[in-house]
Every structure is written in structure tokens, then in C-alpha cells.
Amino acid sequence: MEKHILSKSTFIKGVQCTKALYFHKHHRELRDDLSAAQEAIFAQGTSVGELAQQLFPGGVDCTPESYYDFQAAVIRTHEEIAKGSKVIYEAAFQFNGVLAALDILVEHADGWCAYEVKSSTTVSGTNHLDATIQYYAITNSGIALKDISIVHINNQYVKNGPIDVNELFTVTSVKEEVLQLLPGIPNKVNALKSVLLQPEAPTVEIGTHCSSPYQCDFAGHCWKHVPAYSVFNIARLSVEKKFELYGNNILHLKDIPETFPMNANQWMQVRSEANNEAFIDKAAIRKFVSELNYPIYHLDFETFTSAVPIFDGSRPYQQLVFQYSLHVEDEDGRVEHKEYLAETNGEDPRIQFIERLIADCGNTGDVLVYNIGFERGKLFDLIEFSPGHKPPLLHIINRLKDLMIPFRERWYYTPEMQGSYSIKKVLPALVPELSYQDLTIQEGGTASNTFTTMLQGNFTGDAAQTRQDLLDYCALDTLAMVRILGELKEI
């Protein structure tokens, strides 16, 4: 059997961008490095797919021995069908140079049904297209499908004991949508196959398709002419306006014409960059600082999520707290640091987290956070989980204040912030001697993925050192808050 030309994934890639499809086939060396977050997403998708097989137990697995030997999987699939196998995992089909590997194929009493598993909680238009190319390859290989469905996560499921796969997953038929898309598939397949036969990559300008429906893994190459700080970094400017500027060959903020429609904060960002000018509202900052009550508890949470809930009383993708850092600042300037990091022994950390947090946060003084919506939301989640701790947790909630406000409201803005009020931008602007760049773990996504890997028993590094790296990262978040507030006081 000849090797396929398109697969389900490369078909979807080509629909998004023909240049990306060409690069994937002929210039993979141009691909961006895979981030830790993307690796975690792929690993999660694999584990969800394996768990979904329990919906239809007892199947045969046609996964090829070698990742690139899908033609053997196609042959094996047809052999299993001929033998009378009723449930097939990773069933593979090939037609007209298009390979489609299906997560689960089941022969029910009234015919064959195809099931594609997704780790998402909803069914998207891209999922419909994904299912259509599968339907195209399967039915043209001689299998009449009674139905084709997307198996996805039910985010209302609450774990209580062993995972109930029938409650965790929702099965949604997409045959109606597939049949509507199917007539356009042959022409699209032929067009994409022609792209791959061209001597050079097609000319495709950058656009919204670079990140929709998926972030393109060749964006680094295609966007290399765009400066690291450009019109695409203007805060809260619509993507349409950003590309309008780009279409007029405007990349640098200083080149934006005065007549271009933007709001006051966006013009502040532009003028700050053009004139290397800071904007400081001392009266507003003075009022903010004067209303803080000591001792001040500088608090930051870290959370993790999992498509398949790990602990009883949790839902898919629920953000669960596993770590906090707390710098307690007295009015005389003394600062004490407290912290908590959950163990990874399989025990639910939330009760211990709650009890330690209540003890560490005392009874008086403001609890200062950076982006109040996050910590407040997690505290209410903890109340829902442990109603018996509601009074002290509510007391913490009622003491919360938000250090992000002066920067979000543009009471303090400098060119170094580049339109952002994220603490990762504010800290180097106000306290350049403190830096996340000196840490092994430098942002929350890596912290979350690292802890999740350790919790699930998949971690292979130095566990003791990595726990220290997690503590160092979270501690810098709250030390940064202490130092940033100190700068505001000086102003």
C-alpha cells in the first residue's frame, strides 16, 4: 500500500493555512519548539483517549508498532473487521491518499458507529471538519457508518470514588453536520494535495488564521519580520485594527497616525513608547496606598487542572490550589515569609491548604493579591469544597485588596510595561533588579504542569530540587508585590 499524502491532522492544518501544510511536509526544520504547555496538552489528550476506550471495553488495538507505519494499521483494521471484531481502537483507513485514524470503531446491532475522542468540553466547528474527513476515508473504504460522534468531557461531572466513564464523557452525534460538509471534501483534498506537489511554498500573508483554530507551529518563522514589540502588542486593541495597521505597513507604535481610532489608554501606550514617557497619577496612587491596612498579607496562589478529576469532589478542568506564598509586611517595614506546597502522595491537599492558609493569614490587616478575581474565585471554591471552613475563609475574602488596580487603571505606566499590567511586566519596570529570568520555573503554566506531572507519577527529574524551584517561583510572586508596593509608597 502506498504511503498516504494527507492525514486527518495535516488536512486540518492545510485548511487553516496552506503554507503551514507545505512547511510541515517539506520544511519541518522551521517549526517552533514545542512548549511544555503544548506537550502537556498532547499527553492529556492521549490519556483521555485511552480512558474513553472503557466506554466500549474488550476491543482490539490497531495502533501501529512504529508511529510512521500507518499502512500496517490500515491493513490490520481491515483484517479485524473481516474476522468479525466488534470494537476496534485506533482503527485506520486510507482513501485517495488520505489517512484517517479513528479512536474507536464499534459495530452495534444496527451497524457501525465511529467515535472520535476529544479532551475538550464542547464540540467545535473544527471537530465537525475533523469528523468529516474521517467519515470520507472510512465510508469510501467500504464501511457504511450508521453514525459518527464526538466523545468529549462533561465538565459538570463531579468525581465521587472511581472514575465513572459514562458520567465523565458525553457522546455527541455529528453526522448531520458531517453530511453537510462532506460534498466539499473531495475538491479540498485535491487542492491540498496539489499544494504539496508545488516546487515552493504558497504565498500566504500572516493573519488571524495564524492562531485560529490552533496556534500555528510555524508562526515563529512567518512572524520573524514583526518586531518583538509592535502594534500587535497594543492592549485591548481589536485584532481587526491590529491587522488594519499591519496592512498599511505600520509595525512600530511610533508610526501610528494621530487619526487612527483608539481609546485613551491605548494612546497612552503609544505616546509613552514614542516619547519614552512615563504617566504617573500621584494623587490616585497616594489614595490607594493610604487606604491599605497593616499588617499587609501579600498572597499568591498556584493551581493545577486535569481533564480527568484526580480528587473526590472535583470536576474536570477545575483549578485546584496546591501552593501559596505569603509575605507578611508590618507597618514598620518588617517582612516575614510563609509558604505552603502540597505533597504529591495522592492525597487531596485542599483541607491542609485551607487550615494552613487560615492560620497564616491572621485576623487583621489587608490581604493583598495581584488580580483579585483569581484568588477570590479559588477561595469561594474552597468554601464550596469545605463548608465548615466558610467563616474564616469569608473573613479572608472580605480583607482582599488588589495591587493590580494602579496599573490596570494606568495610574502608573511606563514604556517598559509595553501595554501590559501583568506582574511579569510591572516588576522589571519598577524593580529591575528582581527577575523571573533567574529562576528555573518562570511562569505559572510551567509550575502547574510540573506539579501535575509529579502528582500523576509521571515526573522523572530531581523531585526535591523541583519542589524547591516551585517554592522559589511562588515566593518571588509575593516578594515582587512587596517591592512593587514599596515603589508606589515612594511615589
GROMACS .gro file of C-alpha atoms in nm, residues 109-399:
model
  291
  109ALA     CA    1  -2.660  -0.442   1.630
  110ASP     CA    2  -2.780  -0.193   1.367
  111GLY     CA    3  -2.446  -0.101   1.211
  112TRP     CA    4  -2.102   0.058   1.251
  113CYS     CA    5  -2.051   0.374   1.457
  114ALA     CA    6  -1.739   0.590   1.468
  115TYR     CA    7  -1.627   0.768   1.785
  116GLU     CA    8  -1.357   1.035   1.794
  117VAL     CA    9  -1.240   1.136   2.141
  118LYS     CA   10  -1.157   1.495   2.234
  119SER     CA   11  -1.034   1.630   2.565
  120SER     CA   12  -1.240   1.946   2.518
  121THR     CA   13  -1.570   2.011   2.695
  122THR     CA   14  -1.760   2.123   2.382
  123VAL     CA   15  -1.784   2.027   2.016
  124SER     CA   16  -1.642   2.288   1.777
  125GLY     CA   17  -1.669   2.351   1.405
  126THR     CA   18  -1.316   2.219   1.367
  127ASN     CA   19  -1.431   1.895   1.533
  128HIS     CA   20  -1.705   1.872   1.269
  129LEU     CA   21  -1.447   1.910   0.991
  130ASP     CA   22  -1.221   1.660   1.164
  131ALA     CA   23  -1.505   1.406   1.175
  132THR     CA   24  -1.594   1.475   0.812
  133ILE     CA   25  -1.251   1.381   0.678
  134GLN     CA   26  -1.272   1.063   0.886
  135TYR     CA   27  -1.618   0.985   0.751
  136TYR     CA   28  -1.486   1.046   0.398
  137ALA     CA   29  -1.197   0.797   0.438
  138ILE     CA   30  -1.398   0.534   0.630
  139THR     CA   31  -1.707   0.521   0.409
  140ASN     CA   32  -1.504   0.522   0.089
  141SER     CA   33  -1.310   0.227   0.230
  142GLY     CA   34  -1.630   0.021   0.226
  143ILE     CA   35  -1.758   0.073   0.582
  144ALA     CA   36  -2.112   0.210   0.592
  145LEU     CA   37  -2.133   0.424   0.904
  146LYS     CA   38  -2.466   0.439   1.081
  147ASP     CA   39  -2.339   0.732   1.290
  148ILE     CA   40  -2.028   0.930   1.377
  149SER     CA   41  -1.989   1.101   1.713
  150ILE     CA   42  -1.752   1.317   1.917
  151VAL     CA   43  -1.678   1.187   2.265
  152HIS     CA   44  -1.588   1.482   2.487
  153ILE     CA   45  -1.553   1.578   2.852
  154ASN     CA   46  -1.861   1.653   3.064
  155ASN     CA   47  -1.739   1.943   3.278
  156GLN     CA   48  -2.035   1.905   3.517
  157TYR     CA   49  -1.918   1.563   3.630
  158VAL     CA   50  -1.807   1.552   3.994
  159LYS     CA   51  -1.577   1.267   4.093
  160ASN     CA   52  -1.700   1.054   4.380
  161GLY     CA   53  -1.497   0.737   4.405
  162PRO     CA   54  -1.356   0.562   4.095
  163ILE     CA   55  -1.399   0.746   3.766
  164ASP     CA   56  -1.736   0.674   3.606
  165VAL     CA   57  -1.657   0.696   3.234
  166ASN     CA   58  -2.025   0.704   3.144
  167GLU     CA   59  -2.061   1.022   3.351
  168LEU     CA   60  -1.723   1.173   3.264
  169PHE     CA   61  -1.782   1.159   2.888
  170THR     CA   62  -2.058   1.298   2.670
  171VAL     CA   63  -2.123   1.137   2.332
  172THR     CA   64  -2.250   1.384   2.072
  173SER     CA   65  -2.356   1.272   1.725
  174VAL     CA   66  -2.220   1.497   1.450
  175LYS     CA   67  -2.345   1.302   1.148
  176GLU     CA   68  -2.582   1.578   1.041
  177GLU     CA   69  -2.300   1.836   1.037
  178VAL     CA   70  -2.068   1.588   0.865
  179LEU     CA   71  -2.312   1.522   0.581
  180GLN     CA   72  -2.342   1.897   0.523
  181LEU     CA   73  -1.964   1.936   0.493
  182LEU     CA   74  -1.898   1.615   0.302
  183PRO     CA   75  -1.968   1.741  -0.056
  184GLY     CA   76  -1.683   1.991  -0.033
  185ILE     CA   77  -1.424   1.741   0.087
  186PRO     CA   78  -1.308   1.586  -0.244
  187ASN     CA   79  -1.218   1.921  -0.402
  188LYS     CA   80  -1.047   2.037  -0.085
  189VAL     CA   81  -0.845   1.714  -0.065
  190ASN     CA   82  -0.731   1.751  -0.426
  191ALA     CA   83  -0.641   2.117  -0.372
  192LEU     CA   84  -0.427   2.040  -0.067
  193LYS     CA   85  -0.255   1.751  -0.242
  194SER     CA   86  -0.168   1.993  -0.524
  195VAL     CA   87  -0.016   2.236  -0.273
  196LEU     CA   88   0.221   1.963  -0.155
  197LEU     CA   89   0.337   1.900  -0.512
  198GLN     CA   90   0.435   2.264  -0.572
  199PRO     CA   91   0.809   2.343  -0.601
  200GLU     CA   92   0.780   2.625  -0.348
  201ALA     CA   93   0.564   2.715  -0.052
  202PRO     CA   94   0.248   2.910  -0.135
  203THR     CA   95   0.248   3.280  -0.055
  204VAL     CA   96   0.026   3.337   0.247
  205GLU     CA   97   0.047   3.658   0.450
  206ILE     CA   98   0.019   3.645   0.827
  207GLY     CA   99  -0.333   3.692   0.961
  208THR     CA  100  -0.588   3.579   1.215
  209HIS     CA  101  -0.554   3.226   1.076
  210CYS     CA  102  -0.209   3.205   1.242
  211SER     CA  103  -0.375   3.134   1.575
  212SER     CA  104  -0.721   3.007   1.482
  213PRO     CA  105  -0.842   2.744   1.533
  214TYR     CA  106  -0.496   2.640   1.658
  215GLN     CA  107  -0.171   2.821   1.724
  216CYS     CA  108   0.043   2.751   1.419
  217ASP     CA  109   0.371   2.576   1.489
  218PHE     CA  110   0.544   2.777   1.213
  219ALA     CA  111   0.441   3.118   1.347
  220GLY     CA  112   0.794   3.196   1.463
  221HIS     CA  113   0.916   3.171   1.105
  222CYS     CA  114   0.629   3.356   0.942
  223TRP     CA  115   0.626   3.636   1.201
  224LYS     CA  116   1.002   3.690   1.221
  225HIS     CA  117   0.973   4.024   1.039
  226VAL     CA  118   0.741   4.157   1.311
  227PRO     CA  119   0.931   4.329   1.597
  228ALA     CA  120   0.908   4.174   1.944
  229TYR     CA  121   0.716   4.486   2.049
  230SER     CA  122   0.483   4.610   1.778
  231VAL     CA  123   0.129   4.727   1.703
  232PHE     CA  124   0.020   4.370   1.783
  233ASN     CA  125   0.104   4.441   2.149
  234ILE     CA  126  -0.134   4.734   2.190
  235ALA     CA  127  -0.352   4.643   2.486
  236ARG     CA  128  -0.716   4.560   2.415
  237LEU     CA  129  -0.696   4.675   2.054
  238SER     CA  130  -0.911   4.451   1.836
  239VAL     CA  131  -0.731   4.205   1.615
  240GLU     CA  132  -0.902   4.363   1.315
  241LYS     CA  133  -0.750   4.704   1.394
  242LYS     CA  134  -0.409   4.550   1.453
  243PHE     CA  135  -0.415   4.389   1.111
  244GLU     CA  136  -0.550   4.710   0.961
  245LEU     CA  137  -0.234   4.884   1.081
  246TYR     CA  138  -0.022   4.594   0.958
  247GLY     CA  139  -0.196   4.608   0.620
  248ASN     CA  140  -0.090   4.972   0.595
  249ASN     CA  141   0.274   4.871   0.662
  250ILE     CA  142   0.267   5.009   1.017
  251LEU     CA  143   0.451   4.789   1.265
  252HIS     CA  144   0.603   5.032   1.515
  253LEU     CA  145   0.386   5.222   1.761
  254LYS     CA  146   0.560   5.550   1.679
  255ASP     CA  147   0.435   5.527   1.320
  256ILE     CA  148   0.063   5.512   1.404
  257PRO     CA  149  -0.114   5.820   1.259
  258GLU     CA  150  -0.285   6.055   1.503
  259THR     CA  151  -0.616   5.997   1.324
  260PHE     CA  152  -0.623   5.623   1.396
  261PRO     CA  153  -0.919   5.537   1.623
  262MET     CA  154  -0.805   5.413   1.966
  263ASN     CA  155  -0.911   5.478   2.325
  264ALA     CA  156  -0.725   5.694   2.577
  265ASN     CA  157  -0.531   5.409   2.739
  266GLN     CA  158  -0.418   5.280   2.401
  267TRP     CA  159  -0.296   5.625   2.302
  268MET     CA  160  -0.118   5.648   2.637
  269GLN     CA  161   0.069   5.330   2.550
  270VAL     CA  162   0.157   5.458   2.203
  271ARG     CA  163   0.275   5.801   2.322
  272SER     CA  164   0.466   5.651   2.612
  273GLU     CA  165   0.663   5.435   2.369
  274ALA     CA  166   0.710   5.711   2.111
  275ASN     CA  167   0.828   5.970   2.363
  276ASN     CA  168   0.986   5.737   2.622
  277GLU     CA  169   0.749   5.896   2.871
  278ALA     CA  170   0.601   5.767   3.197
  279PHE     CA  171   0.250   5.855   3.316
  280ILE     CA  172   0.203   5.871   3.693
  281ASP     CA  173  -0.110   5.983   3.878
  282LYS     CA  174   0.038   6.054   4.220
  283ALA     CA  175  -0.292   6.155   4.380
  284ALA     CA  176  -0.463   5.828   4.282
  285ILE     CA  177  -0.163   5.623   4.397
  286ARG     CA  178  -0.145   5.814   4.727
  287LYS     CA  179  -0.513   5.740   4.792
  288PHE     CA  180  -0.467   5.370   4.710
  289VAL     CA  181  -0.167   5.332   4.941
  290SER     CA  182  -0.323   5.530   5.226
  291GLU     CA  183  -0.625   5.300   5.235
  292LEU     CA  184  -0.420   4.985   5.298
  293ASN     CA  185  -0.440   4.837   5.648
  294TYR     CA  186  -0.142   4.677   5.821
  295PRO     CA  187  -0.020   4.414   5.858
  296ILE     CA  188  -0.041   4.352   5.484
  297TYR     CA  189  -0.052   3.989   5.375
  298HIS     CA  190   0.089   3.967   5.022
  299LEU     CA  191  -0.072   3.646   4.891
  300ASP     CA  192  -0.040   3.440   4.573
  301PHE     CA  193  -0.195   3.102   4.479
  302GLU     CA  194  -0.081   2.842   4.229
  303THR     CA  195  -0.331   2.596   4.082
  304PHE     CA  196  -0.340   2.292   3.857
  305THR     CA  197  -0.608   2.140   3.637
  306SER     CA  198  -0.676   1.797   3.493
  307ALA     CA  199  -0.923   1.685   3.228
  308VAL     CA  200  -0.990   1.376   3.439
  309PRO     CA  201  -1.051   1.483   3.800
  310ILE     CA  202  -0.799   1.336   4.045
  311PHE     CA  203  -0.969   1.403   4.379
  312ASP     CA  204  -1.322   1.336   4.501
  313GLY     CA  205  -1.537   1.646   4.499
  314SER     CA  206  -1.363   1.798   4.196
  315ARG     CA  207  -1.468   1.849   3.835
  316PRO     CA  208  -1.285   1.821   3.502
  317TYR     CA  209  -1.058   2.121   3.441
  318GLN     CA  210  -1.140   2.270   3.781
  319GLN     CA  211  -0.849   2.482   3.902
  320LEU     CA  212  -0.736   2.328   4.229
  321VAL     CA  213  -0.499   2.509   4.464
  322PHE     CA  214  -0.175   2.334   4.554
  323GLN     CA  215   0.057   2.613   4.667
  324TYR     CA  216   0.065   2.959   4.817
  325SER     CA  217   0.325   3.215   4.913
  326LEU     CA  218   0.262   3.480   5.178
  327HIS     CA  219   0.483   3.776   5.264
  328VAL     CA  220   0.354   3.948   5.578
  329GLU     CA  221   0.455   4.315   5.593
  330ASP     CA  222   0.431   4.517   5.913
  331GLU     CA  223   0.391   4.894   5.915
  332ASP     CA  224   0.748   4.935   6.041
  333GLY     CA  225   0.876   4.759   5.729
  334ARG     CA  226   0.949   4.415   5.876
  335VAL     CA  227   0.861   4.131   5.639
  336GLU     CA  228   0.804   3.764   5.725
  337HIS     CA  229   0.763   3.490   5.463
  338LYS     CA  230   0.531   3.190   5.494
  339GLU     CA  231   0.452   2.928   5.231
  340TYR     CA  232   0.276   2.602   5.156
  341LEU     CA  233   0.333   2.342   4.886
  342ALA     CA  234   0.119   2.029   4.872
  343GLU     CA  235   0.270   1.684   4.879
  344THR     CA  236   0.238   1.465   4.571
  345ASN     CA  237   0.147   1.143   4.754
  346GLY     CA  238  -0.202   1.120   4.606
  347GLU     CA  239  -0.382   1.284   4.898
  348ASP     CA  240  -0.618   1.576   4.834
  349PRO     CA  241  -0.423   1.884   4.955
  350ARG     CA  242  -0.718   2.120   4.994
  351ILE     CA  243  -0.803   2.070   5.364
  352GLN     CA  244  -0.442   2.117   5.472
  353PHE     CA  245  -0.413   2.413   5.234
  354ILE     CA  246  -0.720   2.573   5.393
  355GLU     CA  247  -0.609   2.519   5.751
  356ARG     CA  248  -0.255   2.645   5.690
  357LEU     CA  249  -0.384   2.949   5.498
  358ILE     CA  250  -0.630   3.045   5.773
  359ALA     CA  251  -0.357   3.019   6.036
  360ASP     CA  252  -0.103   3.214   5.830
  361CYS     CA  253  -0.338   3.498   5.731
  362GLY     CA  254  -0.413   3.608   6.088
  363ASN     CA  255  -0.722   3.807   6.181
  364THR     CA  256  -0.645   4.171   6.099
  365GLY     CA  257  -0.492   4.362   5.811
  366ASP     CA  258  -0.548   4.355   5.436
  367VAL     CA  259  -0.478   4.052   5.221
  368LEU     CA  260  -0.318   4.195   4.909
  369VAL     CA  261  -0.329   3.995   4.585
  370TYR     CA  262  -0.246   4.067   4.223
  371ASN     CA  263  -0.565   4.017   4.018
  372ILE     CA  264  -0.830   3.977   4.287
  373GLY     CA  265  -1.071   3.776   4.073
  374PHE     CA  266  -0.840   3.475   4.070
  375GLU     CA  267  -0.771   3.434   4.442
  376ARG     CA  268  -1.126   3.531   4.536
  377GLY     CA  269  -1.265   3.267   4.299
  378LYS     CA  270  -1.037   2.996   4.440
  379LEU     CA  271  -1.137   3.088   4.798
  380PHE     CA  272  -1.505   3.053   4.712
  381ASP     CA  273  -1.424   2.715   4.553
  382LEU     CA  274  -1.265   2.611   4.882
  383ILE     CA  275  -1.579   2.717   5.071
  384GLU     CA  276  -1.787   2.502   4.836
  385PHE     CA  277  -1.550   2.211   4.897
  386SER     CA  278  -1.538   2.255   5.277
  387PRO     CA  279  -1.842   2.447   5.405
  388GLY     CA  280  -1.724   2.402   5.763
  389HIS     CA  281  -1.440   2.647   5.692
  390LYS     CA  282  -1.672   2.911   5.545
  391PRO     CA  283  -1.650   3.176   5.824
  392PRO     CA  284  -1.267   3.209   5.833
  393LEU     CA  285  -1.239   3.184   5.453
  394LEU     CA  286  -1.505   3.453   5.411
  395HIS     CA  287  -1.307   3.666   5.655
  396ILE     CA  288  -1.004   3.638   5.426
  397ILE     CA  289  -1.219   3.717   5.120
  398ASN     CA  290  -1.356   4.030   5.288
  399ARG     CA  291  -1.000   4.151   5.354
   0.00000   0.00000   0.00000
